[in-house]
Amino acid sequence: MTDQEKVPAVLHGAFCVLQAVGEAGPAGANVAEVQVRTGLNQRTAYRHLSSLRALGMVTQAGERSRYRLGPTIAGLAQNTSDQREFLRRAQMFCEELAEGSREPVHVTVCDQGTAVTVATASRSSPVSEKSPPIVPGSRRPLHASASGKVFIAYNRSALEAYSVRPLERFTEHTLTDLRDLERECLRVRRQGFAEDRQEYALGITCVAVPVIGVGGRAVGALTVSTKSAVMSGPRRAELLRALKPAAKGFSAAIGGESGA
C-alpha cells in the first residue's frame, strides 16, 4: 500500500478540492469546476467546500458561487516562507562563521525538549569521533548543550519543563541539579551567551548565542564547537566577537529583536 492509499478518503477528497480551488487562481472556482477538476459528485464537492470555508481555508469570491483560497492558507503560506527564510539565513550565517572561525558551526531550534540542528557548516575535521555528529536533524539535550541552555534561559516554559523530570547525566561535568541549572540560566541571560563545558561529550566545548525573535524569545541558537577540553578566555572572546554580531544580524533579518 502506497502512502497516498493510506490517506483517509475524506481527507484526500478535501485536499483535492483545496488543490482545485488553488489552481483556479484569483478568480476562484465554482462547484461545477471543482467537480470537473476532482471527479467528485456535486454533493461531496459542496460538502468539502463548506467544511473548508468554515476552517478559513477557502473563501467565497466576488460571486457567492465561486471559491478561492482563504486567510488560513495565506497564513500557512507566510509561515512556510518565514521558515524557508530562517533556514536560508541559518545556512548563510553558518558558512560565514565557519569560514572565519575554522571550527564547526551550527544553528539549532528547540523542538520537543531538545536542541535540534537545522543548519551546519565546517572548515575543519569533525569535532570528535567520540561525539555524535552535528548534522541537520541531530539532537542535543537542552540542559547539557550550549544551544539548549540558550533556549532554557530565554524561554521560561522550557525551564519549567525541567522541574518535573530528572536531569540525565552524560559526563561527569553535566549539570544534574535543577538549582545549578537555574543559576546557569541566569548567567546566560546576564552575559548573553551559553557554554557547554564537556557536559555532553568529553573533550568538546561549545559557545552559543541566541537568535531572538518576536517577544524576546530565543527562536534559534548559533553555536561554535571546539575540540578543546577547556575553552580559553581569549578564544571564547574571539569567537563571541564573531557570534554576537552574527546573531544580531540574524535576528534582525527574520524580523525579531536585534539585541540579546
Tab-separated table of C-alpha atoms in Angstrom:
chain	number	residue	atom	x	y	z
A	1	MET	CA	0.000	0.000	0.000
A	2	THR	CA	1.380	3.386	-1.009
A	3	ASP	CA	1.430	6.395	1.327
A	4	GLN	CA	-1.322	8.005	-0.742
A	5	GLU	CA	-3.524	4.927	-0.393
A	6	LYS	CA	-3.187	5.187	3.398
A	7	VAL	CA	-4.788	8.650	3.444
A	8	PRO	CA	-8.463	8.536	4.549
A	9	ALA	CA	-10.843	9.109	1.651
A	10	VAL	CA	-12.468	12.155	3.267
A	11	LEU	CA	-9.090	13.818	3.832
A	12	HIS	CA	-7.965	13.029	0.308
A	13	GLY	CA	-11.186	14.479	-1.083
A	14	ALA	CA	-10.815	17.700	0.904
A	15	PHE	CA	-7.232	18.064	-0.282
A	16	CYS	CA	-8.266	17.584	-3.920
A	17	VAL	CA	-10.940	20.267	-3.547
A	18	LEU	CA	-8.465	22.636	-1.915
A	19	GLN	CA	-5.949	21.979	-4.689
A	20	ALA	CA	-8.609	22.591	-7.336
A	21	VAL	CA	-9.549	25.934	-5.789
A	22	GLY	CA	-5.892	26.926	-5.577
A	23	GLU	CA	-5.226	26.029	-9.198
A	24	ALA	CA	-8.167	28.175	-10.278
A	25	GLY	CA	-6.256	31.302	-9.264
A	26	PRO	CA	-7.646	34.636	-8.017
A	27	ALA	CA	-10.907	34.270	-9.968
A	28	GLY	CA	-11.761	31.194	-7.953
A	29	ALA	CA	-13.788	28.170	-8.976
A	30	ASN	CA	-17.450	27.253	-8.686
A	31	VAL	CA	-18.768	23.874	-7.603
A	32	ALA	CA	-19.102	22.624	-11.180
A	33	GLU	CA	-15.476	23.488	-11.950
A	34	VAL	CA	-14.338	21.797	-8.750
A	35	GLN	CA	-16.280	18.695	-9.816
A	36	VAL	CA	-14.501	18.610	-13.176
A	37	ARG	CA	-11.067	19.065	-11.584
A	38	THR	CA	-11.593	16.472	-8.831
A	39	GLY	CA	-14.044	13.954	-10.260
A	40	LEU	CA	-16.201	14.268	-7.141
A	41	ASN	CA	-20.002	14.451	-7.291
A	42	GLN	CA	-21.752	17.746	-6.610
A	43	ARG	CA	-22.878	16.941	-3.068
A	44	THR	CA	-19.417	15.754	-1.977
A	45	ALA	CA	-17.669	18.721	-3.580
A	46	TYR	CA	-20.061	21.170	-1.921
A	47	ARG	CA	-19.681	19.440	1.467
A	48	HIS	CA	-15.911	19.736	1.290
A	49	LEU	CA	-16.131	23.385	0.240
A	50	SER	CA	-18.426	24.156	3.175
A	51	SER	CA	-16.049	22.489	5.642
A	52	LEU	CA	-13.006	24.218	4.167
A	53	ARG	CA	-14.818	27.551	4.296
A	54	ALA	CA	-15.634	27.038	7.986
A	55	LEU	CA	-11.910	26.470	8.616
A	56	GLY	CA	-10.934	29.592	6.708
A	57	MET	CA	-9.109	27.547	4.098
A	58	VAL	CA	-11.359	28.765	1.284
A	59	THR	CA	-13.490	31.880	0.995
A	60	GLN	CA	-16.228	32.898	-1.383
A	61	ALA	CA	-15.110	35.170	-4.200
A	62	GLY	CA	-16.953	38.184	-5.627
A	63	GLU	CA	-19.681	35.940	-6.889
A	64	ARG	CA	-21.065	33.931	-3.996
A	65	SER	CA	-20.985	30.783	-6.104
A	66	ARG	CA	-17.205	30.932	-6.577
A	67	TYR	CA	-14.469	29.970	-4.120
A	68	ARG	CA	-10.811	30.880	-3.741
A	69	LEU	CA	-8.110	30.214	-1.148
A	70	GLY	CA	-8.833	31.730	2.252
A	71	PRO	CA	-6.864	33.510	5.004
A	72	THR	CA	-5.832	30.302	6.761
A	73	ILE	CA	-3.967	29.164	3.655
A	74	ALA	CA	-2.393	32.607	3.320
A	75	GLY	CA	-1.166	32.342	6.909
A	76	LEU	CA	0.275	28.888	6.312
A	77	ALA	CA	1.988	30.110	3.168
A	78	GLN	CA	3.524	33.005	5.099
A	79	ASN	CA	4.721	30.623	7.799
A	80	THR	CA	6.286	28.430	5.138
A	81	SER	CA	8.008	31.450	3.643
A	82	ASP	CA	9.249	32.521	7.075
A	83	GLN	CA	10.604	29.047	7.794
A	84	ARG	CA	12.413	28.912	4.469
A	85	GLU	CA	13.915	32.330	5.110
A	86	PHE	CA	15.050	31.211	8.573
A	87	LEU	CA	16.737	28.123	7.135
A	88	ARG	CA	18.338	30.124	4.334
A	89	ARG	CA	19.716	32.651	6.785
A	90	ALA	CA	20.820	29.887	9.154
A	91	GLN	CA	22.942	28.221	6.484
A	92	MET	CA	24.360	31.552	5.353
A	93	PHE	CA	25.495	32.524	8.851
A	94	CYS	CA	26.891	29.039	9.475
A	95	GLU	CA	29.000	29.275	6.335
A	96	GLU	CA	30.311	32.732	7.196
A	97	LEU	CA	31.176	31.843	10.802
A	98	ALA	CA	32.785	28.542	9.882
A	99	GLU	CA	34.972	30.309	7.345
A	100	GLY	CA	36.158	32.809	9.932
A	101	SER	CA	36.485	30.548	12.969
A	102	ARG	CA	37.729	27.398	11.182
A	103	GLU	CA	35.521	25.481	13.619
A	104	PRO	CA	32.231	23.583	13.133
A	105	VAL	CA	29.239	25.925	13.382
A	106	HIS	CA	25.575	25.014	13.605
A	107	VAL	CA	22.162	26.569	14.119
A	108	THR	CA	19.592	24.863	16.311
A	109	VAL	CA	15.940	25.326	17.176
A	110	CYS	CA	14.078	23.996	20.195
A	111	ASP	CA	11.835	21.030	19.429
A	112	GLN	CA	10.190	18.596	21.853
A	113	GLY	CA	12.535	19.478	24.682
A	114	THR	CA	15.750	19.114	22.680
A	115	ALA	CA	18.001	21.349	20.593
A	116	VAL	CA	17.751	20.096	17.012
A	117	THR	CA	20.255	21.137	14.351
A	118	VAL	CA	18.755	22.742	11.228
A	119	ALA	CA	21.928	24.034	9.541
A	120	THR	CA	25.636	23.333	9.848
A	121	ALA	CA	28.973	24.178	8.233
A	122	SER	CA	32.603	23.307	8.904
A	123	ARG	CA	36.007	24.219	7.513
A	124	SER	CA	37.783	21.615	9.633
A	125	SER	CA	37.511	17.937	10.517
A	126	PRO	CA	34.557	16.744	12.629
A	127	VAL	CA	34.671	17.883	16.250
A	128	SER	CA	35.331	14.413	17.606
A	129	GLU	CA	34.938	10.820	16.544
A	130	LYS	CA	33.562	10.105	20.025
A	131	SER	CA	30.903	12.817	19.821
A	132	PRO	CA	27.645	12.247	17.902
A	133	PRO	CA	27.898	14.047	14.542
A	134	ILE	CA	26.458	17.525	14.228
A	135	VAL	CA	24.263	17.219	11.147
A	136	PRO	CA	20.799	18.555	10.266
A	137	GLY	CA	18.301	16.623	12.348
A	138	SER	CA	20.716	15.692	15.130
A	139	ARG	CA	19.542	16.470	18.658
A	140	ARG	CA	21.170	17.547	21.900
A	141	PRO	CA	19.595	17.663	25.372
A	142	LEU	CA	18.809	21.198	26.464
A	143	HIS	CA	20.491	21.035	29.867
A	144	ALA	CA	23.727	19.534	28.513
A	145	SER	CA	24.344	21.686	25.437
A	146	ALA	CA	25.251	25.316	24.894
A	147	SER	CA	22.411	25.927	22.460
A	148	GLY	CA	19.987	24.112	24.750
A	149	LYS	CA	20.879	26.376	27.658
A	150	VAL	CA	20.106	29.351	25.429
A	151	PHE	CA	16.566	28.069	24.914
A	152	ILE	CA	16.075	27.347	28.608
A	153	ALA	CA	17.422	30.749	29.626
A	154	TYR	CA	15.299	32.776	27.212
A	155	ASN	CA	12.104	30.699	27.261
A	156	ARG	CA	10.659	30.282	30.744
A	157	SER	CA	8.419	27.375	29.760
A	158	ALA	CA	11.463	25.337	28.723
A	159	LEU	CA	12.978	25.718	32.201
A	160	GLU	CA	9.681	24.873	33.888
A	161	ALA	CA	9.535	21.625	31.926
A	162	TYR	CA	12.757	20.550	33.628
A	163	SER	CA	11.268	20.908	37.103
A	164	VAL	CA	9.207	17.741	36.640
A	165	ARG	CA	11.891	15.327	35.447
A	166	PRO	CA	15.390	14.298	36.492
A	167	LEU	CA	18.359	15.745	34.618
A	168	GLU	CA	20.175	12.993	32.759
A	169	ARG	CA	23.939	12.772	33.231
A	170	PHE	CA	26.092	12.385	30.109
A	171	THR	CA	29.540	13.141	31.537
A	172	GLU	CA	30.962	13.988	34.930
A	173	HIS	CA	30.510	17.665	34.017
A	174	THR	CA	26.773	17.525	33.227
A	175	LEU	CA	24.529	19.720	35.360
A	176	THR	CA	22.106	17.383	37.117
A	177	ASP	CA	20.827	19.673	39.879
A	178	LEU	CA	17.912	21.937	38.918
A	179	ARG	CA	19.193	24.753	41.128
A	180	ASP	CA	22.529	24.672	39.346
A	181	LEU	CA	20.719	24.793	36.016
A	182	GLU	CA	18.645	27.771	37.140
A	183	ARG	CA	21.795	29.635	38.200
A	184	GLU	CA	23.384	28.772	34.872
A	185	CYS	CA	20.382	30.201	33.025
A	186	LEU	CA	20.625	33.453	34.975
A	187	ARG	CA	24.280	33.652	33.968
A	188	VAL	CA	23.364	33.047	30.321
A	189	ARG	CA	20.852	35.899	30.369
A	190	ARG	CA	23.319	38.198	32.072
A	191	GLN	CA	26.271	37.532	29.768
A	192	GLY	CA	24.332	36.926	26.558
A	193	PHE	CA	25.844	33.536	25.693
A	194	ALA	CA	25.914	29.938	26.909
A	195	GLU	CA	28.654	27.345	27.160
A	196	ASP	CA	28.980	23.587	27.063
A	197	ARG	CA	31.973	22.624	29.190
A	198	GLN	CA	32.314	18.941	28.252
A	199	GLU	CA	28.771	18.437	29.536
A	200	TYR	CA	27.563	16.317	26.638
A	201	ALA	CA	30.802	14.759	25.378
A	202	LEU	CA	34.259	14.725	26.911
A	203	GLY	CA	36.850	16.780	25.082
A	204	ILE	CA	34.237	19.030	23.449
A	205	THR	CA	33.415	22.612	24.416
A	206	CYS	CA	30.939	24.946	22.768
A	207	VAL	CA	29.729	28.511	22.941
A	208	ALA	CA	26.278	29.610	21.745
A	209	VAL	CA	24.366	32.868	21.380
A	210	PRO	CA	20.619	33.373	20.935
A	211	VAL	CA	18.769	34.354	17.796
A	212	ILE	CA	15.970	36.482	19.212
A	213	GLY	CA	12.510	36.547	17.701
A	214	VAL	CA	9.346	38.493	18.405
A	215	GLY	CA	8.651	38.973	22.111
A	216	GLY	CA	12.234	38.356	23.191
A	217	ARG	CA	12.072	34.581	22.751
A	218	ALA	CA	15.068	32.636	21.550
A	219	VAL	CA	13.880	31.109	18.283
A	220	GLY	CA	17.309	29.746	17.422
A	221	ALA	CA	20.885	29.496	18.606
A	222	LEU	CA	24.179	29.983	16.786
A	223	THR	CA	26.832	27.624	18.149
A	224	VAL	CA	30.552	27.058	17.589
A	225	SER	CA	32.063	23.755	18.767
A	226	THR	CA	35.749	23.176	19.525
A	227	LYS	CA	37.929	20.137	20.062
A	228	SER	CA	39.271	21.559	23.326
A	229	ALA	CA	38.621	20.177	26.786
A	230	VAL	CA	38.820	23.740	28.099
A	231	MET	CA	37.978	26.823	26.055
A	232	SER	CA	40.416	29.582	26.971
A	233	GLY	CA	39.158	33.067	27.784
A	234	PRO	CA	40.862	34.657	24.762
A	235	ARG	CA	39.473	32.004	22.411
A	236	ARG	CA	35.966	32.415	23.844
A	237	ALA	CA	36.205	36.188	23.448
A	238	GLU	CA	37.416	35.763	19.873
A	239	LEU	CA	34.504	33.507	18.959
A	240	LEU	CA	31.967	35.775	20.656
A	241	ARG	CA	33.235	38.765	18.692
A	242	ALA	CA	32.038	36.928	15.599
A	243	LEU	CA	28.994	35.168	17.059
A	244	LYS	CA	27.225	38.088	18.717
A	245	PRO	CA	27.084	40.420	15.693
A	246	ALA	CA	26.037	37.487	13.523
A	247	ALA	CA	23.199	36.610	15.890
A	248	LYS	CA	22.041	40.236	15.957
A	249	GLY	CA	22.052	40.329	12.167
A	250	PHE	CA	20.212	37.005	12.015
A	251	SER	CA	17.591	38.236	14.500
A	252	ALA	CA	17.020	41.465	12.573
A	253	ALA	CA	16.839	39.598	9.250
A	254	ILE	CA	13.932	37.431	10.412
A	255	GLY	CA	12.023	40.330	11.925
A	256	GLY	CA	12.985	39.703	15.526
A	257	GLU	CA	14.905	41.747	18.037
A	258	SER	CA	18.467	42.685	17.175
A	259	GLY	CA	19.776	42.566	20.729
A	260	ALA	CA	20.121	39.713	23.222
